[in-house]
Amino acid sequence: ATNNSFPGVPSLIIPLDNGTTTNRTPTFTWNNSLDPDGDNLTYNFQLDDNSAFNNPEINTAGILTSNPTNTSYTAEIELDVDTVYFWKVRANDSTGYGQFSLPFNFTLQSYLAISLPRDTVNFGSVNNSQQINTSTGNPLPFWAENAGNIIANVTITATPYFTSVSYPSSNYQFRIEVNETGAFNTSASVMSWANMSNVSAAPHVIDLDWHDWKNDFLTGLSVLVPADEGAGTKTSTVTFSIE
């Protein structure tokens, strides 16, 4: 009979111990175990929000070695934000398991961020009393994305566009439009033309998702040049606030 020696303890690499991440499906990497018998190894990965590992959120076995140096595993469930997680790994040589590594812990932080892949709307030359909006696709509307990792609301405000009329007024309006299906709550968002303002008591985009296949919206603009507006270049700075 041949005696089998169980594999050694893997050493954890990332996420770093006591580190942080904003990725809700993080990838975990560890150095491969050494096996005295040269057996092919698989790994058991465990993750829990309790250091006792008494009810692991993830307990996956049979993870194949990624390369000769280290092995990686990407979480297949979305983890909760603002939570401390603990993780550990052990190796199996098909006869049995070696010891678990000492656990590492990390904090999954919530993250609020918005990005604007299209951040300028240029109406070009417009005559007095002429109305123009982005619904024709010329110019294209603003395009914004939730670049964070939690569902959020967005408020849109702007500086005045014209000087010959009061502000806010129907001469300068906006509306929220769908780009990716299911990205936000359309019934609760401002989907009809509304007067642009430099203040708002309530957000305009409700429950904007963060998943990259449904995390964006468009913001259309409509302007009616006042009859007595003076000539010259007109600009307005539009601000997208996420909360």
PDB file of C-alpha atoms in Angstrom:
ATOM      1  CA  ALA A   1       0.000   0.000   0.000  1.00  0.00           C
ATOM      2  CA  THR A   2       1.082   3.530  -0.721  1.00  0.00           C
ATOM      3  CA  ASN A   3       0.558   6.165   1.910  1.00  0.00           C
ATOM      4  CA  ASN A   4      -0.982   9.392   0.658  1.00  0.00           C
ATOM      5  CA  SER A   5       0.161  12.746   1.953  1.00  0.00           C
ATOM      6  CA  PHE A   6      -2.484  15.433   1.966  1.00  0.00           C
ATOM      7  CA  PRO A   7      -1.750  18.703   0.129  1.00  0.00           C
ATOM      8  CA  GLY A   8      -0.299  21.715   1.876  1.00  0.00           C
ATOM      9  CA  VAL A   9      -2.127  24.882   2.809  1.00  0.00           C
ATOM     10  CA  PRO A  10      -2.795  27.411   0.011  1.00  0.00           C
ATOM     11  CA  SER A  11      -1.764  30.997   0.670  1.00  0.00           C
ATOM     12  CA  LEU A  12      -4.326  33.687  -0.087  1.00  0.00           C
ATOM     13  CA  ILE A  13      -3.430  36.648  -2.307  1.00  0.00           C
ATOM     14  CA  ILE A  14      -6.389  38.846  -3.280  1.00  0.00           C
ATOM     15  CA  PRO A  15      -8.582  40.440  -2.104  1.00  0.00           C
ATOM     16  CA  LEU A  16      -5.987  41.597   0.402  1.00  0.00           C
ATOM     17  CA  ASP A  17      -6.548  40.847   4.059  1.00  0.00           C
ATOM     18  CA  ASN A  18      -8.395  43.774   5.694  1.00  0.00           C
ATOM     19  CA  GLY A  19      -8.793  45.272   2.216  1.00  0.00           C
ATOM     20  CA  THR A  20     -11.756  46.780   0.416  1.00  0.00           C
ATOM     21  CA  THR A  21     -13.503  46.333  -2.911  1.00  0.00           C
ATOM     22  CA  THR A  22     -16.524  47.735  -4.718  1.00  0.00           C
ATOM     23  CA  ASN A  23     -16.906  44.693  -6.998  1.00  0.00           C
ATOM     24  CA  ARG A  24     -19.999  42.715  -6.011  1.00  0.00           C
ATOM     25  CA  THR A  25     -18.768  39.610  -7.863  1.00  0.00           C
ATOM     26  CA  PRO A  26     -15.074  39.745  -6.948  1.00  0.00           C
ATOM     27  CA  THR A  27     -12.382  37.366  -8.142  1.00  0.00           C
ATOM     28  CA  PHE A  28     -10.369  35.570  -5.463  1.00  0.00           C
ATOM     29  CA  THR A  29      -6.809  34.381  -6.088  1.00  0.00           C
ATOM     30  CA  TRP A  30      -4.518  32.176  -4.025  1.00  0.00           C
ATOM     31  CA  ASN A  31      -1.131  30.514  -4.444  1.00  0.00           C
ATOM     32  CA  ASN A  32      -1.442  26.834  -5.252  1.00  0.00           C
ATOM     33  CA  SER A  33      -0.821  24.232  -2.585  1.00  0.00           C
ATOM     34  CA  LEU A  34       2.171  21.964  -2.748  1.00  0.00           C
ATOM     35  CA  ASP A  35       1.368  18.255  -2.801  1.00  0.00           C
ATOM     36  CA  PRO A  36       4.109  15.880  -1.566  1.00  0.00           C
ATOM     37  CA  ASP A  37       2.857  13.159  -3.912  1.00  0.00           C
ATOM     38  CA  GLY A  38       2.582  15.381  -6.963  1.00  0.00           C
ATOM     39  CA  ASP A  39      -1.160  14.728  -7.257  1.00  0.00           C
ATOM     40  CA  ASN A  40      -3.453  16.936  -9.316  1.00  0.00           C
ATOM     41  CA  LEU A  41      -5.297  19.248  -6.959  1.00  0.00           C
ATOM     42  CA  THR A  42      -8.689  20.899  -6.813  1.00  0.00           C
ATOM     43  CA  TYR A  43      -9.800  23.515  -4.312  1.00  0.00           C
ATOM     44  CA  ASN A  44     -12.667  24.181  -1.925  1.00  0.00           C
ATOM     45  CA  PHE A  45     -13.471  27.890  -1.560  1.00  0.00           C
ATOM     46  CA  GLN A  46     -15.617  29.196   1.290  1.00  0.00           C
ATOM     47  CA  LEU A  47     -16.906  32.725   1.937  1.00  0.00           C
ATOM     48  CA  ASP A  48     -19.040  33.935   4.828  1.00  0.00           C
ATOM     49  CA  ASP A  49     -20.042  37.206   6.459  1.00  0.00           C
ATOM     50  CA  ASN A  50     -19.240  35.503   9.774  1.00  0.00           C
ATOM     51  CA  SER A  51     -15.709  34.535  10.758  1.00  0.00           C
ATOM     52  CA  ALA A  52     -17.055  31.246  12.150  1.00  0.00           C
ATOM     53  CA  PHE A  53     -18.086  30.144   8.620  1.00  0.00           C
ATOM     54  CA  ASN A  54     -21.215  28.590  10.125  1.00  0.00           C
ATOM     55  CA  ASN A  55     -23.455  29.520   7.174  1.00  0.00           C
ATOM     56  CA  PRO A  56     -21.272  30.248   4.137  1.00  0.00           C
ATOM     57  CA  GLU A  57     -22.696  32.368   1.327  1.00  0.00           C
ATOM     58  CA  ILE A  58     -20.358  30.435  -0.987  1.00  0.00           C
ATOM     59  CA  ASN A  59     -19.033  26.901  -0.492  1.00  0.00           C
ATOM     60  CA  THR A  60     -17.677  25.654  -3.813  1.00  0.00           C
ATOM     61  CA  ALA A  61     -15.542  22.540  -4.259  1.00  0.00           C
ATOM     62  CA  GLY A  62     -13.812  21.036  -7.264  1.00  0.00           C
ATOM     63  CA  ILE A  63     -12.245  24.307  -8.429  1.00  0.00           C
ATOM     64  CA  LEU A  64      -9.618  23.394 -10.994  1.00  0.00           C
ATOM     65  CA  THR A  65      -6.102  24.782 -10.847  1.00  0.00           C
ATOM     66  CA  SER A  66      -5.871  27.898 -13.021  1.00  0.00           C
ATOM     67  CA  ASN A  67      -2.137  27.796 -13.769  1.00  0.00           C
ATOM     68  CA  PRO A  68       1.090  26.370 -12.266  1.00  0.00           C
ATOM     69  CA  THR A  69       1.429  29.260  -9.799  1.00  0.00           C
ATOM     70  CA  ASN A  70      -1.999  30.275  -8.571  1.00  0.00           C
ATOM     71  CA  THR A  71      -5.726  29.667  -8.901  1.00  0.00           C
ATOM     72  CA  SER A  72      -8.633  32.085  -9.168  1.00  0.00           C
ATOM     73  CA  TYR A  73     -12.356  31.830  -8.518  1.00  0.00           C
ATOM     74  CA  THR A  74     -14.959  34.495  -9.337  1.00  0.00           C
ATOM     75  CA  ALA A  75     -18.033  34.772  -7.128  1.00  0.00           C
ATOM     76  CA  GLU A  76     -21.121  33.484  -8.927  1.00  0.00           C
ATOM     77  CA  ILE A  77     -23.548  35.371  -6.690  1.00  0.00           C
ATOM     78  CA  GLU A  78     -23.769  39.099  -6.009  1.00  0.00           C
ATOM     79  CA  LEU A  79     -22.484  39.929  -2.564  1.00  0.00           C
ATOM     80  CA  ASP A  80     -24.042  42.525  -0.275  1.00  0.00           C
ATOM     81  CA  VAL A  81     -22.562  46.008  -0.012  1.00  0.00           C
ATOM     82  CA  ASP A  82     -21.266  47.541   3.220  1.00  0.00           C
ATOM     83  CA  THR A  83     -20.498  44.070   4.529  1.00  0.00           C
ATOM     84  CA  VAL A  84     -17.336  42.414   5.866  1.00  0.00           C
ATOM     85  CA  TYR A  85     -16.668  39.009   4.311  1.00  0.00           C
ATOM     86  CA  PHE A  86     -14.265  36.258   5.315  1.00  0.00           C
ATOM     87  CA  TRP A  87     -12.802  33.717   2.883  1.00  0.00           C
ATOM     88  CA  LYS A  88     -10.579  30.667   3.031  1.00  0.00           C
ATOM     89  CA  VAL A  89      -9.418  27.872   0.745  1.00  0.00           C
ATOM     90  CA  ARG A  90      -8.227  24.264   1.076  1.00  0.00           C
ATOM     91  CA  ALA A  91      -6.829  21.803  -1.434  1.00  0.00           C
ATOM     92  CA  ASN A  92      -8.006  18.282  -2.324  1.00  0.00           C
ATOM     93  CA  ASP A  93      -5.811  15.601  -3.918  1.00  0.00           C
ATOM     94  CA  SER A  94      -8.839  13.324  -4.663  1.00  0.00           C
ATOM     95  CA  THR A  95      -8.069  11.283  -1.544  1.00  0.00           C
ATOM     96  CA  GLY A  96      -8.808  14.010   0.960  1.00  0.00           C
ATOM     97  CA  TYR A  97      -8.468  17.624   1.956  1.00  0.00           C
ATOM     98  CA  GLY A  98      -5.521  19.438   3.401  1.00  0.00           C
ATOM     99  CA  GLN A  99      -5.984  22.135   6.003  1.00  0.00           C
ATOM    100  CA  PHE A 100      -7.804  25.401   5.330  1.00  0.00           C
ATOM    101  CA  SER A 101      -5.782  28.527   4.898  1.00  0.00           C
ATOM    102  CA  LEU A 102      -6.033  31.170   7.585  1.00  0.00           C
ATOM    103  CA  PRO A 103      -9.012  33.336   6.543  1.00  0.00           C
ATOM    104  CA  PHE A 104      -8.659  36.741   4.946  1.00  0.00           C
ATOM    105  CA  ASN A 105     -11.351  39.398   5.348  1.00  0.00           C
ATOM    106  CA  PHE A 106     -12.364  42.316   3.182  1.00  0.00           C
ATOM    107  CA  THR A 107     -15.090  44.962   3.164  1.00  0.00           C
ATOM    108  CA  LEU A 108     -17.385  45.265   0.158  1.00  0.00           C
ATOM    109  CA  GLN A 109     -18.148  48.971   0.052  1.00  0.00           C
ATOM    110  CA  SER A 110     -21.166  50.612  -1.556  1.00  0.00           C
ATOM    111  CA  TYR A 111     -20.209  52.954  -4.370  1.00  0.00           C
ATOM    112  CA  LEU A 112     -22.193  55.838  -5.867  1.00  0.00           C
ATOM    113  CA  ALA A 113     -20.970  57.167  -9.214  1.00  0.00           C
ATOM    114  CA  ILE A 114     -22.393  58.470 -12.458  1.00  0.00           C
ATOM    115  CA  SER A 115     -20.677  58.806 -15.811  1.00  0.00           C
ATOM    116  CA  LEU A 116     -21.746  60.579 -18.999  1.00  0.00           C
ATOM    117  CA  PRO A 117     -20.637  58.785 -22.177  1.00  0.00           C
ATOM    118  CA  ARG A 118     -22.270  61.689 -24.065  1.00  0.00           C
ATOM    119  CA  ASP A 119     -21.947  64.894 -22.059  1.00  0.00           C
ATOM    120  CA  THR A 120     -22.669  67.668 -24.578  1.00  0.00           C
ATOM    121  CA  VAL A 121     -25.760  68.739 -26.518  1.00  0.00           C
ATOM    122  CA  ASN A 122     -25.126  71.385 -29.199  1.00  0.00           C
ATOM    123  CA  PHE A 123     -28.164  72.841 -30.941  1.00  0.00           C
ATOM    124  CA  GLY A 124     -26.104  74.933 -33.337  1.00  0.00           C
ATOM    125  CA  SER A 125     -27.690  78.060 -34.800  1.00  0.00           C
ATOM    126  CA  VAL A 126     -31.381  78.524 -33.857  1.00  0.00           C
ATOM    127  CA  ASN A 127     -33.615  81.468 -34.788  1.00  0.00           C
ATOM    128  CA  ASN A 128     -35.798  83.519 -32.477  1.00  0.00           C
ATOM    129  CA  SER A 129     -39.199  81.874 -31.803  1.00  0.00           C
ATOM    130  CA  GLN A 130     -37.843  78.596 -33.191  1.00  0.00           C
ATOM    131  CA  GLN A 131     -38.332  75.399 -31.202  1.00  0.00           C
ATOM    132  CA  ILE A 132     -35.922  72.486 -31.420  1.00  0.00           C
ATOM    133  CA  ASN A 133     -35.357  69.325 -29.376  1.00  0.00           C
ATOM    134  CA  THR A 134     -33.274  66.181 -29.344  1.00  0.00           C
ATOM    135  CA  SER A 135     -36.114  63.821 -30.300  1.00  0.00           C
ATOM    136  CA  THR A 136     -35.060  64.039 -33.961  1.00  0.00           C
ATOM    137  CA  GLY A 137     -31.616  62.650 -33.100  1.00  0.00           C
ATOM    138  CA  ASN A 138     -29.902  65.850 -34.258  1.00  0.00           C
ATOM    139  CA  PRO A 139     -28.410  66.637 -31.850  1.00  0.00           C
ATOM    140  CA  LEU A 140     -28.411  63.490 -29.735  1.00  0.00           C
ATOM    141  CA  PRO A 141     -29.583  63.645 -26.087  1.00  0.00           C
ATOM    142  CA  PHE A 142     -27.364  63.345 -23.031  1.00  0.00           C
ATOM    143  CA  TRP A 143     -26.416  59.754 -22.192  1.00  0.00           C
ATOM    144  CA  ALA A 144     -25.696  58.869 -18.553  1.00  0.00           C
ATOM    145  CA  GLU A 145     -24.767  55.646 -16.762  1.00  0.00           C
ATOM    146  CA  ASN A 146     -24.809  54.415 -13.184  1.00  0.00           C
ATOM    147  CA  ALA A 147     -21.118  53.648 -12.692  1.00  0.00           C
ATOM    148  CA  GLY A 148     -21.518  52.532  -9.084  1.00  0.00           C
ATOM    149  CA  ASN A 149     -22.630  49.238  -7.508  1.00  0.00           C
ATOM    150  CA  ILE A 150     -26.014  50.095  -5.974  1.00  0.00           C
ATOM    151  CA  ILE A 151     -29.425  51.178  -7.277  1.00  0.00           C
ATOM    152  CA  ALA A 152     -29.663  54.968  -7.143  1.00  0.00           C
ATOM    153  CA  ASN A 153     -31.757  58.016  -8.028  1.00  0.00           C
ATOM    154  CA  VAL A 154     -30.566  60.861 -10.254  1.00  0.00           C
ATOM    155  CA  THR A 155     -31.468  64.550 -10.170  1.00  0.00           C
ATOM    156  CA  ILE A 156     -30.878  66.859 -13.150  1.00  0.00           C
ATOM    157  CA  THR A 157     -30.409  70.589 -12.697  1.00  0.00           C
ATOM    158  CA  ALA A 158     -29.045  73.331 -14.950  1.00  0.00           C
ATOM    159  CA  THR A 159     -28.055  76.967 -15.114  1.00  0.00           C
ATOM    160  CA  PRO A 160     -30.343  79.320 -17.126  1.00  0.00           C
ATOM    161  CA  TYR A 161     -30.162  79.133 -20.919  1.00  0.00           C
ATOM    162  CA  PHE A 162     -31.839  82.403 -21.935  1.00  0.00           C
ATOM    163  CA  THR A 163     -31.700  85.900 -20.460  1.00  0.00           C
ATOM    164  CA  SER A 164     -34.928  87.451 -21.808  1.00  0.00           C
ATOM    165  CA  VAL A 165     -37.364  85.164 -19.943  1.00  0.00           C
ATOM    166  CA  SER A 166     -37.771  84.093 -16.341  1.00  0.00           C
ATOM    167  CA  TYR A 167     -36.207  80.843 -15.195  1.00  0.00           C
ATOM    168  CA  PRO A 168     -37.479  78.187 -14.981  1.00  0.00           C
ATOM    169  CA  SER A 169     -39.837  78.403 -17.964  1.00  0.00           C
ATOM    170  CA  SER A 170     -41.175  76.273 -20.811  1.00  0.00           C
ATOM    171  CA  ASN A 171     -38.494  77.757 -23.081  1.00  0.00           C
ATOM    172  CA  TYR A 172     -35.956  75.246 -21.676  1.00  0.00           C
ATOM    173  CA  GLN A 173     -37.165  71.729 -20.895  1.00  0.00           C
ATOM    174  CA  PHE A 174     -35.912  68.203 -20.420  1.00  0.00           C
ATOM    175  CA  ARG A 175     -37.233  64.661 -20.171  1.00  0.00           C
ATOM    176  CA  ILE A 176     -35.838  61.236 -19.278  1.00  0.00           C
ATOM    177  CA  GLU A 177     -35.770  58.616 -22.032  1.00  0.00           C
ATOM    178  CA  VAL A 178     -35.088  54.866 -22.119  1.00  0.00           C
ATOM    179  CA  ASN A 179     -31.949  53.473 -23.729  1.00  0.00           C
ATOM    180  CA  GLU A 180     -31.500  50.015 -22.144  1.00  0.00           C
ATOM    181  CA  THR A 181     -34.683  48.122 -21.238  1.00  0.00           C
ATOM    182  CA  GLY A 182     -35.396  47.784 -17.514  1.00  0.00           C
ATOM    183  CA  ALA A 183     -32.687  50.200 -16.396  1.00  0.00           C
ATOM    184  CA  PHE A 184     -34.923  52.364 -14.180  1.00  0.00           C
ATOM    185  CA  ASN A 185     -38.477  52.865 -12.951  1.00  0.00           C
ATOM    186  CA  THR A 186     -40.128  54.577 -15.919  1.00  0.00           C
ATOM    187  CA  SER A 187     -43.487  55.054 -14.188  1.00  0.00           C
ATOM    188  CA  ALA A 188     -41.865  57.063 -11.373  1.00  0.00           C
ATOM    189  CA  SER A 189     -39.338  59.004 -13.467  1.00  0.00           C
ATOM    190  CA  VAL A 190     -39.866  62.254 -15.391  1.00  0.00           C
ATOM    191  CA  MET A 191     -40.647  60.889 -18.859  1.00  0.00           C
ATOM    192  CA  SER A 192     -42.613  63.931 -20.123  1.00  0.00           C
ATOM    193  CA  TRP A 193     -41.192  67.359 -20.938  1.00  0.00           C
ATOM    194  CA  ALA A 194     -40.608  69.353 -17.741  1.00  0.00           C
ATOM    195  CA  ASN A 195     -39.123  72.777 -17.176  1.00  0.00           C
ATOM    196  CA  MET A 196     -35.415  72.700 -16.456  1.00  0.00           C
ATOM    197  CA  SER A 197     -34.473  74.311 -13.154  1.00  0.00           C
ATOM    198  CA  ASN A 198     -31.429  74.987 -11.021  1.00  0.00           C
ATOM    199  CA  VAL A 199     -33.075  73.320  -8.021  1.00  0.00           C
ATOM    200  CA  SER A 200     -35.208  70.225  -7.549  1.00  0.00           C
ATOM    201  CA  ALA A 201     -37.167  68.905  -4.582  1.00  0.00           C
ATOM    202  CA  ALA A 202     -37.198  65.365  -5.946  1.00  0.00           C
ATOM    203  CA  PRO A 203     -35.024  63.183  -8.206  1.00  0.00           C
ATOM    204  CA  HIS A 204     -35.942  62.704 -11.857  1.00  0.00           C
ATOM    205  CA  VAL A 205     -34.607  59.185 -12.503  1.00  0.00           C
ATOM    206  CA  ILE A 206     -35.857  56.621  -9.991  1.00  0.00           C
ATOM    207  CA  ASP A 207     -34.218  53.281  -9.151  1.00  0.00           C
ATOM    208  CA  LEU A 208     -31.458  53.382 -11.763  1.00  0.00           C
ATOM    209  CA  ASP A 209     -29.858  49.925 -11.898  1.00  0.00           C
ATOM    210  CA  TRP A 210     -26.090  49.369 -11.733  1.00  0.00           C
ATOM    211  CA  HIS A 211     -25.695  46.189 -13.807  1.00  0.00           C
ATOM    212  CA  ASP A 212     -23.756  47.092 -16.941  1.00  0.00           C
ATOM    213  CA  TRP A 213     -26.431  45.740 -19.304  1.00  0.00           C
ATOM    214  CA  LYS A 214     -29.180  47.945 -17.834  1.00  0.00           C
ATOM    215  CA  ASN A 215     -27.611  50.905 -16.068  1.00  0.00           C
ATOM    216  CA  ASP A 216     -28.231  53.948 -18.274  1.00  0.00           C
ATOM    217  CA  PHE A 217     -30.739  56.565 -19.441  1.00  0.00           C
ATOM    218  CA  LEU A 218     -30.982  59.407 -21.927  1.00  0.00           C
ATOM    219  CA  THR A 219     -31.900  63.003 -21.142  1.00  0.00           C
ATOM    220  CA  GLY A 220     -33.592  64.863 -23.981  1.00  0.00           C
ATOM    221  CA  LEU A 221     -33.546  68.646 -24.209  1.00  0.00           C
ATOM    222  CA  SER A 222     -36.072  71.012 -25.773  1.00  0.00           C
ATOM    223  CA  VAL A 223     -35.569  74.739 -26.325  1.00  0.00           C
ATOM    224  CA  LEU A 224     -37.893  77.454 -27.597  1.00  0.00           C
ATOM    225  CA  VAL A 225     -35.865  80.580 -28.327  1.00  0.00           C
ATOM    226  CA  PRO A 226     -37.699  83.609 -26.905  1.00  0.00           C
ATOM    227  CA  ALA A 227     -38.895  86.094 -29.526  1.00  0.00           C
ATOM    228  CA  ASP A 228     -36.858  88.909 -28.015  1.00  0.00           C
ATOM    229  CA  GLU A 229     -33.732  86.928 -27.034  1.00  0.00           C
ATOM    230  CA  GLY A 230     -30.554  88.737 -28.051  1.00  0.00           C
ATOM    231  CA  ALA A 231     -28.118  87.215 -30.521  1.00  0.00           C
ATOM    232  CA  GLY A 232     -24.993  85.352 -29.479  1.00  0.00           C
ATOM    233  CA  THR A 233     -23.857  82.032 -28.095  1.00  0.00           C
ATOM    234  CA  LYS A 234     -26.066  80.550 -25.364  1.00  0.00           C
ATOM    235  CA  THR A 235     -24.806  77.953 -22.896  1.00  0.00           C
ATOM    236  CA  SER A 236     -26.183  76.110 -19.915  1.00  0.00           C
ATOM    237  CA  THR A 237     -24.314  73.823 -17.551  1.00  0.00           C
ATOM    238  CA  VAL A 238     -26.339  70.691 -16.785  1.00  0.00           C
ATOM    239  CA  THR A 239     -25.554  68.788 -13.572  1.00  0.00           C
ATOM    240  CA  PHE A 240     -26.376  65.108 -12.963  1.00  0.00           C
ATOM    241  CA  SER A 241     -26.459  64.275  -9.239  1.00  0.00           C
ATOM    242  CA  ILE A 242     -26.703  60.646  -8.070  1.00  0.00           C
ATOM    243  CA  GLU A 243     -27.854  59.598  -4.605  1.00  0.00           C
TER     244      GLU A 243
END
